[in-house]
Tab-separated table of N, CA and C in Angstrom:
chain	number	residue	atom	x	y	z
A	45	UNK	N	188.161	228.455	198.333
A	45	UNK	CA	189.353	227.997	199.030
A	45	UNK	C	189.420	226.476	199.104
A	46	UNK	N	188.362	225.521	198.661
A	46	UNK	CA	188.465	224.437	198.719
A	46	UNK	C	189.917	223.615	197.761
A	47	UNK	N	190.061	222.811	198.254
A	47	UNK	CA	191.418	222.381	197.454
A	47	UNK	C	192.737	223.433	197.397
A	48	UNK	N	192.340	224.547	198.231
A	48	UNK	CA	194.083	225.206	198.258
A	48	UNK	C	193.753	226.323	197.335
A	49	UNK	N	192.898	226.240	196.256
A	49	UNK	CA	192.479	226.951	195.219
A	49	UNK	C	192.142	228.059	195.499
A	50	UNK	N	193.024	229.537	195.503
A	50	UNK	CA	192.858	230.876	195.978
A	50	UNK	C	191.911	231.802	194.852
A	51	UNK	N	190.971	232.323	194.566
A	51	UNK	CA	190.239	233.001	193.434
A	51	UNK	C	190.516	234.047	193.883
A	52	UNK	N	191.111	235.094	192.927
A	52	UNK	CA	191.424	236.751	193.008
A	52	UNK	C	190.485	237.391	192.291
A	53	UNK	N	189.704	237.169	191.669
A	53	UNK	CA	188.771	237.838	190.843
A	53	UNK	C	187.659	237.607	190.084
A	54	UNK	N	186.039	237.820	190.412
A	54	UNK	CA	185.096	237.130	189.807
A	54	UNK	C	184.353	238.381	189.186
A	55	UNK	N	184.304	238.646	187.533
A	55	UNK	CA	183.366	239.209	186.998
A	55	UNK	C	182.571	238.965	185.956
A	56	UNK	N	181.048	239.266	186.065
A	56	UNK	CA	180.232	238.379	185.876
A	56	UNK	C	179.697	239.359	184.267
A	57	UNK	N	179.137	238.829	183.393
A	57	UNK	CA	178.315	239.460	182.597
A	57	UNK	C	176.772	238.922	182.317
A	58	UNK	N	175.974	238.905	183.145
A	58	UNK	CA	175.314	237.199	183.055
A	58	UNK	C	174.132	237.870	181.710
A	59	UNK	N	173.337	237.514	181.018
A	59	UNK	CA	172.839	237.524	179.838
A	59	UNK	C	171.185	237.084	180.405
A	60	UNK	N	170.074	237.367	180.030
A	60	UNK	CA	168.842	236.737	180.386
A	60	UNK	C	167.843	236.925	179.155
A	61	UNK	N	166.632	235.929	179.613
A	61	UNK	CA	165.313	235.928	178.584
A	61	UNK	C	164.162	236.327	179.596
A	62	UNK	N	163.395	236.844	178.752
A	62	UNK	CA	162.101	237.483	179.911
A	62	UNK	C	161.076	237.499	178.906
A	63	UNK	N	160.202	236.955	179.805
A	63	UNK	CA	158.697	237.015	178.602
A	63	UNK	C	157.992	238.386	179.330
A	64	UNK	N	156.928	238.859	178.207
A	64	UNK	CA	156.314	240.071	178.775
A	64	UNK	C	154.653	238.952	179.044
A	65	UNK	N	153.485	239.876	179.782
A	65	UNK	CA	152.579	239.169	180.097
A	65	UNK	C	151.529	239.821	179.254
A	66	UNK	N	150.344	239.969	178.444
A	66	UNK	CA	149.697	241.175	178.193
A	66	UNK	C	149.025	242.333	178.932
A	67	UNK	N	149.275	242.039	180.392
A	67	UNK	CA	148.925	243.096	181.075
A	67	UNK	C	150.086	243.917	181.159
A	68	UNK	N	151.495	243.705	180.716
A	68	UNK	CA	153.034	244.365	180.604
A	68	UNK	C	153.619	243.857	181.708
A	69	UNK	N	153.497	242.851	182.775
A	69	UNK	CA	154.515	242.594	183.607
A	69	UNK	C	154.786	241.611	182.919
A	70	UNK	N	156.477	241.203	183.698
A	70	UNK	CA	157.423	240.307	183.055
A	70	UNK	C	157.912	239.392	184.064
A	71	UNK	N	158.745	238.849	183.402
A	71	UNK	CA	159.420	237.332	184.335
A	71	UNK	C	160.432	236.847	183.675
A	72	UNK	N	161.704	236.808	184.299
A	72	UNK	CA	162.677	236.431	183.468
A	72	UNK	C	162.235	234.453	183.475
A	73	UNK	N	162.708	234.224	182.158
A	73	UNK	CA	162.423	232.936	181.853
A	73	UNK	C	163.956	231.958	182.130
A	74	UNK	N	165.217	232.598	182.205
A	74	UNK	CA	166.109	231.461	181.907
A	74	UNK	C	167.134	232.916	181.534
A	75	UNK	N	168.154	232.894	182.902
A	75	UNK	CA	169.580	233.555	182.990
A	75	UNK	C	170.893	232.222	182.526
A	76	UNK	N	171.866	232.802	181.935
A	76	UNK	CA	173.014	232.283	181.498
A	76	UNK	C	173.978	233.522	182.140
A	77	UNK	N	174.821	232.780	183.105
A	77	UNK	CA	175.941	233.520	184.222
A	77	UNK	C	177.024	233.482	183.217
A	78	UNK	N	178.271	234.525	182.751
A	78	UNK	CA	179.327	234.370	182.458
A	78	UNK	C	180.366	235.056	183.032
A	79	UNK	N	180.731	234.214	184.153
A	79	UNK	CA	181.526	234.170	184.860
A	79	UNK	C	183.450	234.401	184.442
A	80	UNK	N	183.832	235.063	184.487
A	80	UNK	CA	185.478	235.122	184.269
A	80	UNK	C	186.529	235.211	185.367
A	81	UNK	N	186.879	233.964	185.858
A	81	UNK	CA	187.439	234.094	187.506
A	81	UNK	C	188.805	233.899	187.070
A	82	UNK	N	189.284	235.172	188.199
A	82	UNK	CA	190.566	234.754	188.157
A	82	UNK	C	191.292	233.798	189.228
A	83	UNK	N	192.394	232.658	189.154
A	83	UNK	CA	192.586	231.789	189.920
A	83	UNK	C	194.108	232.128	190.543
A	84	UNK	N	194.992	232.046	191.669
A	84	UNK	CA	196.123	232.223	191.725
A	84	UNK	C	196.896	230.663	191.616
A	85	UNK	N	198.409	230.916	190.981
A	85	UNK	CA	198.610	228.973	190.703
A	85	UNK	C	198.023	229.011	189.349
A	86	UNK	N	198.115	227.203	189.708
A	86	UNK	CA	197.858	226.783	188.219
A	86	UNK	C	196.791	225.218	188.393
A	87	UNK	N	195.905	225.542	189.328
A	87	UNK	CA	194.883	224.480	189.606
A	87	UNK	C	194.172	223.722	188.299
A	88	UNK	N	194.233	222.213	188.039
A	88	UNK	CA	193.945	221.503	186.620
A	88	UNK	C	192.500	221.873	186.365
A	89	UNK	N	192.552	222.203	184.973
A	89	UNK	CA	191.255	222.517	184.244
A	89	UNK	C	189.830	221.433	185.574
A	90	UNK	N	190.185	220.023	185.762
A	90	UNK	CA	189.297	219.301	186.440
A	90	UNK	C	189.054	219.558	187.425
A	91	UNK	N	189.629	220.477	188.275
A	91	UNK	CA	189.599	220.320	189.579
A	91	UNK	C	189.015	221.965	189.741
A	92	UNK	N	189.072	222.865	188.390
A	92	UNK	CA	188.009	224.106	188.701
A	92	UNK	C	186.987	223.398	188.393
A	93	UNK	N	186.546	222.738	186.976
A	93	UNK	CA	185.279	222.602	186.744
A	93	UNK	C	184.470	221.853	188.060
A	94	UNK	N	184.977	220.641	188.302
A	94	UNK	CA	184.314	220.066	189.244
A	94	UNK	C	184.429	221.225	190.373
A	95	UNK	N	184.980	221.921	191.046
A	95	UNK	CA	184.493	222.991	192.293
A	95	UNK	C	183.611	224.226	191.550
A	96	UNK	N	183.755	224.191	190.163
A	96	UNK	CA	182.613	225.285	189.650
A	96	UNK	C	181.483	224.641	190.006
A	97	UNK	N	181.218	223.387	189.045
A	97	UNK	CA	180.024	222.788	189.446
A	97	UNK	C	179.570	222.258	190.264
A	98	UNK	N	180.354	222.091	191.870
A	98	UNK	CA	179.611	222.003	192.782
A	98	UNK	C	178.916	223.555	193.567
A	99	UNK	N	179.914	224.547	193.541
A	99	UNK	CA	179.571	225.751	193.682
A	99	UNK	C	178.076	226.630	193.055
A	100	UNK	N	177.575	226.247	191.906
A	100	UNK	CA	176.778	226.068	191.148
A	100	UNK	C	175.413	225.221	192.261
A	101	UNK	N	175.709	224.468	192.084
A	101	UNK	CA	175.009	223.344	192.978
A	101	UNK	C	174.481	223.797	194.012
A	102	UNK	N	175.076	225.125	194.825
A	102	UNK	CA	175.138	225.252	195.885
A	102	UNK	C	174.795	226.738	195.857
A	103	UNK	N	174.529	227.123	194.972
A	103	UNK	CA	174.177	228.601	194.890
A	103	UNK	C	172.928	229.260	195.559
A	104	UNK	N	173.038	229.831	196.518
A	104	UNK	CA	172.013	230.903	197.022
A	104	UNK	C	170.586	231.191	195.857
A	105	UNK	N	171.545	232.132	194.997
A	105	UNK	CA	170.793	232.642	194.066
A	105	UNK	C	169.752	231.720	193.171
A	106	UNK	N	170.714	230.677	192.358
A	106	UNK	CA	170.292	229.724	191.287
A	106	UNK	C	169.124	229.173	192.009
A	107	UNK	N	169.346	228.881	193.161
A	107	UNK	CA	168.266	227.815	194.201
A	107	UNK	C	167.016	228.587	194.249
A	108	UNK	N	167.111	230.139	194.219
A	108	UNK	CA	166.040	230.482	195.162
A	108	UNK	C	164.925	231.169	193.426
A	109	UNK	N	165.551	230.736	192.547
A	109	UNK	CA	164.630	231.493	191.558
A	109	UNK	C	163.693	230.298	190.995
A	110	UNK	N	162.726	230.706	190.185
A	110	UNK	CA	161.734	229.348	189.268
A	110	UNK	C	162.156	229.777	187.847
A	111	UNK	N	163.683	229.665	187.656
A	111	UNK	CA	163.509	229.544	186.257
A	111	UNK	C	165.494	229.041	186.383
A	112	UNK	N	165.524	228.536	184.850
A	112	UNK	CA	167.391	227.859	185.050
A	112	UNK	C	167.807	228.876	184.942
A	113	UNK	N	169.284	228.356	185.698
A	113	UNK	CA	170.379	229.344	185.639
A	113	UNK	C	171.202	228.467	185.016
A	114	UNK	N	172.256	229.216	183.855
A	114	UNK	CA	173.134	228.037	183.080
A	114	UNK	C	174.481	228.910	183.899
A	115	UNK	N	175.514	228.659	183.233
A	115	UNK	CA	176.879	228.951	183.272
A	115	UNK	C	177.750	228.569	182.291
A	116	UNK	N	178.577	229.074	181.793
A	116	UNK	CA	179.271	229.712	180.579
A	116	UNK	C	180.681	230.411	181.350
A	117	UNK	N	181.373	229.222	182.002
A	117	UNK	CA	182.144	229.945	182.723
A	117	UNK	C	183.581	229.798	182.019
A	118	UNK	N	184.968	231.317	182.422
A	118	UNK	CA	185.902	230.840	181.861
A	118	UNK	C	187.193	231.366	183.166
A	119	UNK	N	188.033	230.868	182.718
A	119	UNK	CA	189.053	230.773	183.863
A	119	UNK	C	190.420	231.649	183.072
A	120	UNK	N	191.282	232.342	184.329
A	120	UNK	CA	192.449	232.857	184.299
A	120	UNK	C	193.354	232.264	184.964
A	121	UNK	N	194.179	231.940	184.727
A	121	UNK	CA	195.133	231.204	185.936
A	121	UNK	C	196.090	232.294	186.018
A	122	UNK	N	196.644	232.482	187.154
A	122	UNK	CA	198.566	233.613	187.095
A	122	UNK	C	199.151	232.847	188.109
A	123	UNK	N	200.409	232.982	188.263
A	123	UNK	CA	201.261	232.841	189.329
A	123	UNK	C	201.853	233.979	189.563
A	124	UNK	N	202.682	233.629	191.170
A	124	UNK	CA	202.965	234.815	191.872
A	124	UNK	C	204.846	234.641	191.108
């Protein structure tokens, strides 16, 4: 909701790498999020990326793991 910017729809496909250990446990090494949000309006390409990437910044998830999280994100715009 920052900037007025209403999002109707976030679905994710996110993609990952995982090493195995030789005893067989694993660990993901490095997730890539692909994100497809839908936006209501017509908010400028700059003004999602910069609130993607602070959102990013600010992520629960991304923060709390030991390995990167990328993003590969893409946008829908509609009006009413």
């Amino acid at each position: 909701s920052d900037k007025g910017i209403i999002v109707t729809d976030y679905v994710d496909q996110p993609t990952g790498t995982m090493s195995i250990s030789k005893d067989g446990s694993g660990k993901f090494t490095k997730v890539i999020l692909n994100p497809l949000v839908t936006a209501k309006d017509n908010p400028s390409p700059e003004i999602i990326n910069a609130l993607h990437n602070e959102a990013h910044k600010m992520c629960f998830i991304a923060n709390s793991v030991n390995f990167p999280v990328g993003v590969r994100g893409k946008f829908k715009i509609w009006s009413f």
